[in-house]
Coordinates of C-alpha atoms in Angstrom, one line a residue:
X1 CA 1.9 -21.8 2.3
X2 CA 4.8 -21.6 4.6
X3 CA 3.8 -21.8 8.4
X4 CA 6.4 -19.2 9.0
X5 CA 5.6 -16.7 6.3
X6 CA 1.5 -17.5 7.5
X7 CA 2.7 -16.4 10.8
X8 CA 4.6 -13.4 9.5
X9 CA 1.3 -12.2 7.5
X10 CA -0.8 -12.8 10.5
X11 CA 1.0 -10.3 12.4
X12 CA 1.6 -7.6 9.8
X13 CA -2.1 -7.2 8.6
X14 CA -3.4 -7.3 12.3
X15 CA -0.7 -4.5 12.9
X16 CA -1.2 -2.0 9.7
X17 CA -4.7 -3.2 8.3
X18 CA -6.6 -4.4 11.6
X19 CA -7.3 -7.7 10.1
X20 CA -8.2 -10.5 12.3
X21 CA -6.1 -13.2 10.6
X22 CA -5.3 -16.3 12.1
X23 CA -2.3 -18.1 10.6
X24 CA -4.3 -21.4 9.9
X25 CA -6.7 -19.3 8.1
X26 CA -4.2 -17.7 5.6
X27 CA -4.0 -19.5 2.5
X28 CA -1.0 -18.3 -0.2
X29 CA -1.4 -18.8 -3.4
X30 CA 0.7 -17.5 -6.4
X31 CA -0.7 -13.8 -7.2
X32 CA -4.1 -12.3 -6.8
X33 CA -5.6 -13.5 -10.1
X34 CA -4.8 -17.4 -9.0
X35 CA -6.4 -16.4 -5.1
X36 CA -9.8 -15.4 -7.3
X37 CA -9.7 -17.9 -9.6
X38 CA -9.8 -21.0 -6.4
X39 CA -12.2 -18.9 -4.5
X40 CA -14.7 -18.6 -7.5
X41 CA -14.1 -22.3 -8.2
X42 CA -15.1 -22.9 -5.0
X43 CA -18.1 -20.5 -4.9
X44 CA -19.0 -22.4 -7.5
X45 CA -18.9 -25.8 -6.2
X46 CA -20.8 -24.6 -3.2
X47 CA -24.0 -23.8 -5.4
X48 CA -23.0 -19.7 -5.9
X49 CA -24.4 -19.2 -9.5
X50 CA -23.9 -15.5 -9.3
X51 CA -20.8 -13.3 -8.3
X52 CA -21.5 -9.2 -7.9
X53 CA -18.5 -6.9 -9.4
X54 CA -18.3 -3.2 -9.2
X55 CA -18.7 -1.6 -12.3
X56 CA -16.3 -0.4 -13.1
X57 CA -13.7 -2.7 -11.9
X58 CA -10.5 -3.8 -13.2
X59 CA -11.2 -5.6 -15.9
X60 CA -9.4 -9.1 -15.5
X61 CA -11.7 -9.7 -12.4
X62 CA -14.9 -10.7 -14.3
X63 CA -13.1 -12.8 -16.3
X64 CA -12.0 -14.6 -13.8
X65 CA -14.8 -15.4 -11.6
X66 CA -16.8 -16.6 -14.7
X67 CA -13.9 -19.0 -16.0
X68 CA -14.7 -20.6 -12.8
X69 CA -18.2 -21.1 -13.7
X70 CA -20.2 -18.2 -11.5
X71 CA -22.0 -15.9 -14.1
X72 CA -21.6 -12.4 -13.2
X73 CA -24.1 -9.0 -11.9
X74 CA -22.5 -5.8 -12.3
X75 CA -22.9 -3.3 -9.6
X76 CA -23.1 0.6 -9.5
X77 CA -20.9 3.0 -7.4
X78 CA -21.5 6.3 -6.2
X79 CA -19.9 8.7 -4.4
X80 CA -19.7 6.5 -0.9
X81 CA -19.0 3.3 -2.6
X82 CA -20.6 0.3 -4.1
X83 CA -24.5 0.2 -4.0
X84 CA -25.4 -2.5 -1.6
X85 CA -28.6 -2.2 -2.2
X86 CA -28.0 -3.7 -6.0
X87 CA -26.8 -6.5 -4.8
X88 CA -29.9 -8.9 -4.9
X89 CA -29.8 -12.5 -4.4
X90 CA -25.7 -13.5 -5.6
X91 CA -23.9 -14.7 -3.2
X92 CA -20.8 -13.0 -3.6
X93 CA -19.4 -10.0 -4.3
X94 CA -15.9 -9.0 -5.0
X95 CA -15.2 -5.2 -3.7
X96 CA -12.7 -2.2 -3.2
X97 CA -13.6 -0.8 0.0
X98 CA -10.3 1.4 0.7
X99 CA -10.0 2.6 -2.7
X100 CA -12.1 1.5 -5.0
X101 CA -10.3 0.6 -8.5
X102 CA -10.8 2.8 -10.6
X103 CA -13.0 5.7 -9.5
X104 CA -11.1 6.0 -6.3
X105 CA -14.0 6.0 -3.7
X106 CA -13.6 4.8 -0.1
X107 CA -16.6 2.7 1.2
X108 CA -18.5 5.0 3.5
X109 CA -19.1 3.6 6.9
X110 CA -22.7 3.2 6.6
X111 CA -22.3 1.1 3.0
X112 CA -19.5 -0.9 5.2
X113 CA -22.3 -1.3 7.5
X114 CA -24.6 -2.1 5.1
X115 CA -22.8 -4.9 2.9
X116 CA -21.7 -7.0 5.9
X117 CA -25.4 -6.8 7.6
X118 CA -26.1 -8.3 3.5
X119 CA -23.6 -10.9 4.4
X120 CA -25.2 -12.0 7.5
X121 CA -28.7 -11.8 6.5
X122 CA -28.4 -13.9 3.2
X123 CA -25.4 -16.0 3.4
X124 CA -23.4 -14.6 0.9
X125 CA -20.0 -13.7 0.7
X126 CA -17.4 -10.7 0.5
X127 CA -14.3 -10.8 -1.0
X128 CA -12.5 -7.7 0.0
X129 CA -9.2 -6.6 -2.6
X130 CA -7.3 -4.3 -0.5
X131 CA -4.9 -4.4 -3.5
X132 CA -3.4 -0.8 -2.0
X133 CA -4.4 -0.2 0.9
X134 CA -1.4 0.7 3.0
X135 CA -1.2 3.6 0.3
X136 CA -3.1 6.7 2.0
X137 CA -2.0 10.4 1.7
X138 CA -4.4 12.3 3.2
X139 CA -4.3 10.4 6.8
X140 CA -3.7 7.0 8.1
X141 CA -5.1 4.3 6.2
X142 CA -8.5 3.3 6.4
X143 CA -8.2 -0.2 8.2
X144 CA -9.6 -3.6 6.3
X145 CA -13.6 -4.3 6.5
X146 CA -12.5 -7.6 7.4
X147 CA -12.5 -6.6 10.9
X148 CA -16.2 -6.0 11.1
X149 CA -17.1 -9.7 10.8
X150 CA -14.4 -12.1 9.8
X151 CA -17.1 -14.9 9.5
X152 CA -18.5 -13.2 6.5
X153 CA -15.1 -11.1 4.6
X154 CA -12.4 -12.7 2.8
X155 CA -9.6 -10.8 3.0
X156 CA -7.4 -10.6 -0.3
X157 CA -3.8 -8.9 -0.3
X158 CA -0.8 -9.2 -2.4
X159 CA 2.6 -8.1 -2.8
X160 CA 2.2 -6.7 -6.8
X161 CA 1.3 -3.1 -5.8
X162 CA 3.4 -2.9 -2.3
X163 CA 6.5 -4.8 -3.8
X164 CA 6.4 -5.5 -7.5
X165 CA 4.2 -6.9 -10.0
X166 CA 6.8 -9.7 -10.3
X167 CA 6.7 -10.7 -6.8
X168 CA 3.9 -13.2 -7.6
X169 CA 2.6 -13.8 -4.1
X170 CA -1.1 -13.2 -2.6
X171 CA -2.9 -14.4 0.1
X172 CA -6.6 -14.9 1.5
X173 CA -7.7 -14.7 4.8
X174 CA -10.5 -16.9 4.9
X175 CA -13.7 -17.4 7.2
X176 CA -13.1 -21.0 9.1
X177 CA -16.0 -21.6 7.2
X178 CA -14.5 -21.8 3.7
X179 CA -11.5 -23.0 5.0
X180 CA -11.5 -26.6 3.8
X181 CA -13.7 -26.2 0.8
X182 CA -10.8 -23.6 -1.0
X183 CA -8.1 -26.1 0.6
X184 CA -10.2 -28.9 -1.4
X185 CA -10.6 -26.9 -4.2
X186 CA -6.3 -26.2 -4.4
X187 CA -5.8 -30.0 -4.4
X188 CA -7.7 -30.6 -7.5
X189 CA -5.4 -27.8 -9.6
X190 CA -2.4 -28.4 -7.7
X191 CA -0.9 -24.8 -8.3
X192 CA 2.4 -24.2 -7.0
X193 CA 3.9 -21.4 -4.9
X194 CA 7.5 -20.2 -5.0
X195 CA 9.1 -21.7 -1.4
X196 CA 12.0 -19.4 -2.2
X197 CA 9.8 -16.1 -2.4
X198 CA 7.5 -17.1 0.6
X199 CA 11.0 -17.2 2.5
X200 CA 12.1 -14.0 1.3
X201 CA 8.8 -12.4 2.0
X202 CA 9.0 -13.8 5.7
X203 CA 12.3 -12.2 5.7
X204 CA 11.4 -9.0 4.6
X205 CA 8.4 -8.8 6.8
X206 CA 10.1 -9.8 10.3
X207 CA 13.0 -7.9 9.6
X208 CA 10.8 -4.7 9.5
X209 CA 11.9 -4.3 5.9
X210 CA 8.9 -4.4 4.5
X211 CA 7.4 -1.8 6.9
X212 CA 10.3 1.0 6.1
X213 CA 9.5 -0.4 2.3
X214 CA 6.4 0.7 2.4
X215 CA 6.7 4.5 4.5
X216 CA 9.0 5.7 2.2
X217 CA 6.9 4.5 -1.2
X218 CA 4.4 5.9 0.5
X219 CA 6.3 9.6 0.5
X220 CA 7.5 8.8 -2.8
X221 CA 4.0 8.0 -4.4
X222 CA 2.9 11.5 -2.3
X223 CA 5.0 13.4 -4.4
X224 CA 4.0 12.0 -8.2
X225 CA 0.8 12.4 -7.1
X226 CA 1.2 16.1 -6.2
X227 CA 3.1 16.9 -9.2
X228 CA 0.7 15.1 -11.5
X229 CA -2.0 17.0 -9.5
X230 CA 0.2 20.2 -10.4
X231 CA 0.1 19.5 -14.0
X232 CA -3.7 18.7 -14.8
X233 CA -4.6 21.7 -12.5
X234 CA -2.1 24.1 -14.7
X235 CA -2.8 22.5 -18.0
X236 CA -6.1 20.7 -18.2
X237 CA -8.8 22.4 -15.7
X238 CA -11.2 21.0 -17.5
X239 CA -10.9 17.5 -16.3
X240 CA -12.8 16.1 -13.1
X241 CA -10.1 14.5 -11.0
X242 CA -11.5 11.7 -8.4
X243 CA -9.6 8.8 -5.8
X244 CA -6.7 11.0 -5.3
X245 CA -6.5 10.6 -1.6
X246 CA -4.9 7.0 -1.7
X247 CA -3.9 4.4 -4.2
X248 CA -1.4 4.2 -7.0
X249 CA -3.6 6.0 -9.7
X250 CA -5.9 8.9 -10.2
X251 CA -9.1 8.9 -12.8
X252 CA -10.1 11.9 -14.8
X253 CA -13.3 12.1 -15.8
X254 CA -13.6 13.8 -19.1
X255 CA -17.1 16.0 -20.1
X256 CA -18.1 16.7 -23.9
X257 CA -14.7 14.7 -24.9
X258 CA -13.5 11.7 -26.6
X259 CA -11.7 9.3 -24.4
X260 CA -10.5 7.6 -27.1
X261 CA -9.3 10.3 -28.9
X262 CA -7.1 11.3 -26.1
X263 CA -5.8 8.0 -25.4
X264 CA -4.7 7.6 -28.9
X265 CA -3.2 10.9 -29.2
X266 CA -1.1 10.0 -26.0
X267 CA 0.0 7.0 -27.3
X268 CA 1.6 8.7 -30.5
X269 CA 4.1 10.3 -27.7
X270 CA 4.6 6.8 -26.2
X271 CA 2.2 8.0 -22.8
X272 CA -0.3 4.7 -21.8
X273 CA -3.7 6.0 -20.8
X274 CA -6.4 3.6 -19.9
X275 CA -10.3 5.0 -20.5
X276 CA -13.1 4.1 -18.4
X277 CA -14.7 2.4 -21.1
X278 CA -11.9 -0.7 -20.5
X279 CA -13.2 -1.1 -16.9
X280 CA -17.1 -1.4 -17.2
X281 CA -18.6 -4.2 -15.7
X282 CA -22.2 -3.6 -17.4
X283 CA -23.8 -0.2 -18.6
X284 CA -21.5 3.3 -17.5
X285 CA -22.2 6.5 -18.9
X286 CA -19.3 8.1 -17.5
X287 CA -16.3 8.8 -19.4
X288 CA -12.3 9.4 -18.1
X289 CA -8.8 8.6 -18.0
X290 CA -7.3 6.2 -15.9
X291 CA -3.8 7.7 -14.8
X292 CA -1.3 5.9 -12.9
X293 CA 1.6 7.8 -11.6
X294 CA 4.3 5.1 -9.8
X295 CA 5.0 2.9 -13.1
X296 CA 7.7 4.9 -14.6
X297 CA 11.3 4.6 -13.8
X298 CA 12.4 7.7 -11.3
X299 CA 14.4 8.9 -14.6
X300 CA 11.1 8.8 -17.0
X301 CA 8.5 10.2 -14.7
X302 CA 9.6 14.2 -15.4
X303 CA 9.9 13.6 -19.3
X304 CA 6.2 11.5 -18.8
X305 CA 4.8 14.2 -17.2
X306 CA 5.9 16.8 -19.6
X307 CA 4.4 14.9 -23.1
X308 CA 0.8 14.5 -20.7
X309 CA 1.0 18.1 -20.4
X310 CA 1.4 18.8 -24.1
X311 CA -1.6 16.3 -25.2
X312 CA -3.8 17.2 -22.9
X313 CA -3.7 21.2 -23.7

């Protein structure tokens, strides 16, 4: 990546996620699924034969990790995050600590404790996506885990849910000790990186840009989430709503109903729910609605709330 946009990076994530990111350490790479792709590859090559995922997790990430050869052990979460005590002997685990995706839990302190002390004692890694973590409504956001032991977290950010999903741009902060071995890993599949969006991104983040960006998204995501909090509270009180305290999404878990009977009859009025059912990772006997609220255009979003409202009573 560009020394000038690793620089930039360095600065921003110390200053709004507490990450202890040296600029040699940052490594860009062309989105978040190419970032996991190397670093699995790599885990691979250095004898890792099994990766942890949450379950449930976004669905693309298992696939991922085992197209690069690690096989994959699903791992539960509760209310104060994944169960580190699942994890067992991999040697990785991928992991959601400000908002996990999709339930919406924040890693308790004690489980953030927990999983690095699992790090240190067995040698294993943490990949930590903090796909939206500058996103926090309730209070400031919960800084990175990365901080707690940079030796043993690899800090994974991109610009798809701060920016847009077509600014393909991600980045890893890496451990000194994995340094080389990803580096040697990027050689072999030669991926490029867009020079012209790394210099726009430098731009936008040392003009402060990208820091006013962000605050007023913030505000604006604040107020889809209320009104979309409005709506299921007036017109489905039924529904268990979880994660709505941060993020770009809320999940509603559904009791005694079909999920896929409410997903199809939203799609009938052109409304894209995803179930829970998509993102398990193993066994999950819970059932819900995966709701994001920032995807529609400003003009949509009323009209989007209005045919929710209808299927849903």
């Amino acid at each position: 990546g560009l020394a000038e946009l690793r620089e930039a990076l360095a600065a921003y994530l110390a200053r709004s996620r507490a990450v202890v990111a040296n600029p040699s350490r940052i490594v860009i790479f062309g989105g978040f699924a190419a970032a996991l792709s190397v670093l699995a590859a790599t885990f691979h090559r250095l004898g890792v034969e099994h990766v942890a995922v949450e379950n449930p997790c976004l669905p693309s990430i298992p696939r991922i990790v085992a197209a690069a050869g690690p096989g994959i052990r699903s791992v539960a979460i509760d209310v104060e995050g994944l169960v580190v005590a699942e994890l067992g002997d991999v040697g990785a685990v991928t992991c959601t600590p400000a908002h996990q995706y999709p339930m919406g839990v924040v890693l308790s302190p004690a489980r953030r404790a927990a999983l690095v002390t699992w790090a240190r004692q067995s040698g294993g890694w943490i990949v930590e996506d903090d796909y939206d973590g500058e996103f926090r409504y309730d209070r400031r956001p919960v800084g990175a885990m990365q901080g707690l032991d940079p030796e043993h977290v690899i800090y994974a950010g991109t610009t798809s849910k701060s920016l847009a999903p077509g600014v393909a741009l991600a980045w890893l902060v890496l451990p000194s000790a994995l340094l080389e071995p990803v580096l040697d890993t990027m050689r072999v599949r030669r991926d490029r990186v867009s020079a012209i969006e790394q210099a726009a991104l430098t731009r936008f983040i040392t003009s402060g840009q990208l820091d006013r960006h962000v605050r007023a998204q913030r505000l604006h995501y604040r107020r889809r989430r209320d009104a979309m909090m409005l709506i299921l509270s007036d017109h489905a009180g039924w529904l268990e709503v979880t994660g709505v305290s941060a993020g770009l999404h809320l999940t509603a878990l559904l009791h005694n109903r079909d999920e896929r009977e409410v997903i199809e009859r939203a799609a009938t009025r052109s409304v894209a729910l995803f179930g829970l059912s998509n993102h398990a990772a193993g066994p999950l006997t819970q059932h819900g609605l995966v709701i994001g609220y920032t995807r529609s255009a400003s003009h949509a979003f009323p009209r989007a709330l209005a045919a929710l409202s209808d299927i849903l009573t």
